[in-house]
CSV table of C-alpha atoms in Angstrom, one decimal:
chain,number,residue,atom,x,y,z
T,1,UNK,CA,84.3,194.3,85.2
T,2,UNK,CA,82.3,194.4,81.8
T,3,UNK,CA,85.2,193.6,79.7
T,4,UNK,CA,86.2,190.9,82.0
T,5,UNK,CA,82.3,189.1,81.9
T,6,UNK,CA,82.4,190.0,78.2
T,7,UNK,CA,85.6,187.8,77.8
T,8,UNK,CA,84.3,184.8,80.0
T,9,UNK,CA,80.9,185.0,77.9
T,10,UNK,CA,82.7,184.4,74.6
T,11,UNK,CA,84.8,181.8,76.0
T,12,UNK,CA,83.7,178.1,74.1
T,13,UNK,CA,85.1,174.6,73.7
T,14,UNK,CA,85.4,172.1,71.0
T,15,UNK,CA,85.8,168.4,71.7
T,16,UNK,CA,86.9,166.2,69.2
T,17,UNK,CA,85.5,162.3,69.7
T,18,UNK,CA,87.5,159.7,67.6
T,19,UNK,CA,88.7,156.6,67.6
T,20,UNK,CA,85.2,154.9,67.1
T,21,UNK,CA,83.9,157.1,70.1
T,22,UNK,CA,86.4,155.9,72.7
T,23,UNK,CA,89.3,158.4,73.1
T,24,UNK,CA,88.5,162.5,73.2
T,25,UNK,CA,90.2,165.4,73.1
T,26,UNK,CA,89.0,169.3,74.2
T,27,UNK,CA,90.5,172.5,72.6
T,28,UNK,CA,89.7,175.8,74.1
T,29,UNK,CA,88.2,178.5,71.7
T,30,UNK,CA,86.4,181.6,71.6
T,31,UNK,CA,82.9,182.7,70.5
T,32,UNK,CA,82.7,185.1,67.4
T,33,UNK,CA,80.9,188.6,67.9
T,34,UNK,CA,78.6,187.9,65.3
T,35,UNK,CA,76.1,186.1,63.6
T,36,UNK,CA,74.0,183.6,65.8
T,37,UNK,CA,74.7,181.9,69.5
T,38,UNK,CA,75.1,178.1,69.5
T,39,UNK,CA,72.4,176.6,71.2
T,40,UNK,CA,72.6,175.8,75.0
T,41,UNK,CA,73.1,171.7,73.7
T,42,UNK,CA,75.4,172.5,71.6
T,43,UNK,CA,76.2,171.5,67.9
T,44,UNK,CA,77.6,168.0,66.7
T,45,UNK,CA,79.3,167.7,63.3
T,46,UNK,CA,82.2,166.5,60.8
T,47,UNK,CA,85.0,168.8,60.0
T,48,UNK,CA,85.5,169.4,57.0
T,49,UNK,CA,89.0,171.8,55.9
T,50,UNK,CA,88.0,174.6,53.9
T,51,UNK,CA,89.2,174.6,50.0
T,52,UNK,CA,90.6,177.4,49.7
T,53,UNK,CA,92.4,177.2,53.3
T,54,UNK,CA,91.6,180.7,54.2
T,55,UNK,CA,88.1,180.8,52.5
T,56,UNK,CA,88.3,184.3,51.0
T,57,UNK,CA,86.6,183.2,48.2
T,58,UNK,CA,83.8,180.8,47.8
T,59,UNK,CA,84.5,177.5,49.2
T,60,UNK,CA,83.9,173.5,48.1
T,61,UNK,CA,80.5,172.6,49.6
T,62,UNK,CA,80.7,169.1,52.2
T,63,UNK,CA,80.1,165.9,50.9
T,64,UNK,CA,77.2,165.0,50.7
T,65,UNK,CA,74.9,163.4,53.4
T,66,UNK,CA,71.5,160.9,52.9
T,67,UNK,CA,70.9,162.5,56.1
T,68,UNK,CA,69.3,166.0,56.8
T,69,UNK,CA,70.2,166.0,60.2
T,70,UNK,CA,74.3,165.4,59.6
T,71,UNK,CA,76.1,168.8,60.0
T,72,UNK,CA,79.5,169.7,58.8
T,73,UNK,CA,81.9,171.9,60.6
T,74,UNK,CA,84.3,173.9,58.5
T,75,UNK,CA,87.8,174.7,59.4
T,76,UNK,CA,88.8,177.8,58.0
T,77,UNK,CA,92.7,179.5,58.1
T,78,UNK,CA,93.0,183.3,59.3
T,79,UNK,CA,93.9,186.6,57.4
T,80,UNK,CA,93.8,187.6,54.2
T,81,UNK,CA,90.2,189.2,54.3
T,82,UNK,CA,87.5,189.6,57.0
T,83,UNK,CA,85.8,186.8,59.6
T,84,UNK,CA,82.5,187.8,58.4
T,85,UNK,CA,83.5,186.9,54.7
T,86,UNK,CA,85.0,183.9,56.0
T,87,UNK,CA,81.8,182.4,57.7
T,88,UNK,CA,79.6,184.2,54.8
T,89,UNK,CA,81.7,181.5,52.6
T,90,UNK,CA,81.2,178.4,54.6
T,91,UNK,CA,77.2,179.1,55.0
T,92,UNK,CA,76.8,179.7,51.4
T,93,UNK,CA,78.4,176.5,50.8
T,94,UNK,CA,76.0,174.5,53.1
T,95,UNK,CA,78.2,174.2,55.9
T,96,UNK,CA,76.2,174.8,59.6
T,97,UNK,CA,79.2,176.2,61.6
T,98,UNK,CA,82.9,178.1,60.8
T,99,UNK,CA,86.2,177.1,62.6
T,100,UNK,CA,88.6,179.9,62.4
T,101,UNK,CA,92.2,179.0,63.4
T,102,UNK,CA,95.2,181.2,64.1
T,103,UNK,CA,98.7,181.5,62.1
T,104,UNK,CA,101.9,181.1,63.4
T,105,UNK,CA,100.3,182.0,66.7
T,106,UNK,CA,98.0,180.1,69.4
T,107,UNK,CA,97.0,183.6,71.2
T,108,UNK,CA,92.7,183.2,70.8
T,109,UNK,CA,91.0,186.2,69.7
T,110,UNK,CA,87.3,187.5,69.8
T,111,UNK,CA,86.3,187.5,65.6
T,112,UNK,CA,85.0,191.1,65.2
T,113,UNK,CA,82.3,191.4,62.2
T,114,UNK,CA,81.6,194.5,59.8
T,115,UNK,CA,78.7,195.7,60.3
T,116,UNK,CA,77.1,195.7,56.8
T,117,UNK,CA,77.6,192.3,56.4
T,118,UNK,CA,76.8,190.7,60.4
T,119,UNK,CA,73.2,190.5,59.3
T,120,UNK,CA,73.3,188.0,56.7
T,121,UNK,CA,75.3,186.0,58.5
T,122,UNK,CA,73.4,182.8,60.0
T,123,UNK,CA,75.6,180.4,61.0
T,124,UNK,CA,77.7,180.3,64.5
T,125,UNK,CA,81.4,180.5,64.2
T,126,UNK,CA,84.2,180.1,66.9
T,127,UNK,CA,88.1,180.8,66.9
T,128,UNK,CA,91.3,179.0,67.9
T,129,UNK,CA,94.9,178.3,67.7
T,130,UNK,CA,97.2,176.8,65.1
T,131,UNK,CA,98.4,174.3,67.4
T,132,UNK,CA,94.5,173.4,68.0
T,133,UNK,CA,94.0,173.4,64.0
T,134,UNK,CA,97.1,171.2,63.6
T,135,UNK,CA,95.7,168.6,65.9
T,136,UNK,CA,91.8,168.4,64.7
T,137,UNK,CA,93.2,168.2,60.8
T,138,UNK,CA,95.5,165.6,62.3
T,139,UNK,CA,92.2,163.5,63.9
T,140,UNK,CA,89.9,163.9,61.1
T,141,UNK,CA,93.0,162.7,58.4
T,142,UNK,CA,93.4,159.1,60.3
T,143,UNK,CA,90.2,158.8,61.6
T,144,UNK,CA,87.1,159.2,59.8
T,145,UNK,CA,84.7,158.1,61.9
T,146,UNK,CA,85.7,161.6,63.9
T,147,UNK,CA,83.3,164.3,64.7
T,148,UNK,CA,83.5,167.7,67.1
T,149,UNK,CA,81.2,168.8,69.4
T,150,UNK,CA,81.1,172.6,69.6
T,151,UNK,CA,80.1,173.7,72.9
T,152,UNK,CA,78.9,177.2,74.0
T,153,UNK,CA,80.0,179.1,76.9
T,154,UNK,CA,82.2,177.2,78.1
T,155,UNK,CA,83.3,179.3,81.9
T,156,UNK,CA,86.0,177.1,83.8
T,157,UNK,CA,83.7,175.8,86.5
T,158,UNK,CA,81.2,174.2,84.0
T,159,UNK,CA,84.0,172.7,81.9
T,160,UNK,CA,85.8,171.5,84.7
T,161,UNK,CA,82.1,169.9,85.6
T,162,UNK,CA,81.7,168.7,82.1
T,163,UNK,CA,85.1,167.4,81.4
T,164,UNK,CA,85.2,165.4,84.7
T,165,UNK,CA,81.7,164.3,85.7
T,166,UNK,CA,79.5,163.2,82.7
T,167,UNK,CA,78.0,159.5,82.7
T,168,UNK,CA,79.5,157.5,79.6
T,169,UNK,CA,76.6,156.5,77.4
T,170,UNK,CA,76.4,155.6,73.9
T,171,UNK,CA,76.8,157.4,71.2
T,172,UNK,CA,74.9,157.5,67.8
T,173,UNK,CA,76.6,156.6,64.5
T,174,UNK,CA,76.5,159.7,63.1
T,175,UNK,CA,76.3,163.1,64.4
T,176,UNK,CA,73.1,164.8,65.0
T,177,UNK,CA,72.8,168.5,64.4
T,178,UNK,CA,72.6,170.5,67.2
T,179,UNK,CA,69.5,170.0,69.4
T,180,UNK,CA,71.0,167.5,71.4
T,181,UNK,CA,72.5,166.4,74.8
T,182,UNK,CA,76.6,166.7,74.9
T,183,UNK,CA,77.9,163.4,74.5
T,184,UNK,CA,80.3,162.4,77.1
T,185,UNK,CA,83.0,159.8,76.3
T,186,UNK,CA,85.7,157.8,77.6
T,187,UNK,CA,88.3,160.4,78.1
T,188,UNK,CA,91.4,158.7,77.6
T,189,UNK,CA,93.2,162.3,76.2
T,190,UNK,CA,92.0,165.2,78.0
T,191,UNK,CA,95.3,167.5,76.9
T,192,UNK,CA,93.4,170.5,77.9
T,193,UNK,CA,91.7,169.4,80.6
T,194,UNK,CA,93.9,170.0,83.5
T,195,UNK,CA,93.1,173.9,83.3
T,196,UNK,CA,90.5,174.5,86.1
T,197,UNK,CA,92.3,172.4,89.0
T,198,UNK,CA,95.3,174.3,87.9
T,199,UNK,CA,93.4,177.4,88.7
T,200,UNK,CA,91.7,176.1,91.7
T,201,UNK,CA,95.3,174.7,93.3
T,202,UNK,CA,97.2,178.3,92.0
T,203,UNK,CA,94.8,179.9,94.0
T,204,UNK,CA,94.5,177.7,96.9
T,205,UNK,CA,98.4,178.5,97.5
T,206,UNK,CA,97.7,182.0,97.2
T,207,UNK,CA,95.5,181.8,100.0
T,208,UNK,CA,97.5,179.5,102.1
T,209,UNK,CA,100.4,181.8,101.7
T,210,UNK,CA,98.6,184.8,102.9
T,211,UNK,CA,97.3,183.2,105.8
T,212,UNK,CA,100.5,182.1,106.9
T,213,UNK,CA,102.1,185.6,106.0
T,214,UNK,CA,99.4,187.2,108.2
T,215,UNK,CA,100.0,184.3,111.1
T,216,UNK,CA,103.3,184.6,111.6
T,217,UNK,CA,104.0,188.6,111.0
């Protein structure tokens, strides 16, 4: 039962608004096991691909922003040395959260730290898969007026409640950093969205078929 509520806790989403604030699109992910918890509303930013790809070394900083309140998002490509050097790399460069995407795989997996190093990191970081990198660097290379929306804890039954019954308001020009309300948009791509009335119907069946096993035996 622990490991199960420990794998629910860690379980996150990232939404990717685009196309001037009218289409998005949610990627599952999961929370690292280090450095700081998002906030409960979330973080709002501009992705930004990490230069080198798999940030082993110390990475371009963002553009820059007239704006103290504008946070950028890297996306950072697995292996070749540990998370927590990874995410130590994007918040010495400036950036104010870590995206760390699979290879030739789109399994998720918790981001482990080493211990003499999870202290000096102070930046939240999340996980996901190539096929969910693939599509974000896809978004942010046609559209940059594109931002994500990292967003914390993310069980099935609040996503589902999320996903499906937020108010369409507007939204600000540019992303404000964290402290802030989760947008909701006009979801005209929801790829990922179907998983929690999958879940609900798989196990409604499972119930219906027992019943009628036990009714008629």
């Amino acid at each position: 039962m622990a490991i199960l509520l420990h794998l629910t806790n860690n379980e996150a989403l990232i939404r990717a608004v685009y196309n001037h604030n009218s289409i998005s699109q949610d990627f599952e992910a999961l929370n690292s096991d280090f450095g700081p918890v998002l906030h409960s509303e979330g973080l709002l930013g501009y992705l930004v691909e990490a230069k080198p790809a798999n940030a082993c070394q110390p990475i371009k900083a963002p553009p820059l922003s007239n704006s103290s309140s504008v946070a950028y998002v890297a996306l950072i490509q697995r292996n070749d040395c540990s998370f927590t050097a990874k995410v130590l790399h994007a918040q010495q460069a400036g950036y104010q959260a870590a995206i760390i995407h699979n290879v030739n795989s789109q399994a998720l997996v918790t981001m482990l730290g080493k211990e003499d190093l999870n202290h000096e990191v102070n930046i939240p970081s999340m996980f996901i898969s190539e096929l969910a990198s693939t599509q974000l660097k896809r978004i942010f290379h046609y559209d940059r007026t594109a931002y994500v929306i990292l967003i914390p804890e993310c069980h099935w039954l609040s996503c589902c409640d999320l996903r499906y019954n937020c108010q369409l308001h507007p939204h600000p020009t540019r992303p404000r950093h964290a402290k802030q309300a989760w947008p909701c948009v006009s979801t005209h791509s929801h790829i990922f969205g179907s998983t929690p009335y999958l879940f609900i119907g798989f196990t409604l069946g499972i119930w219906i078929l027992a019943f009628y096993i036990l009714w008629f035996l």
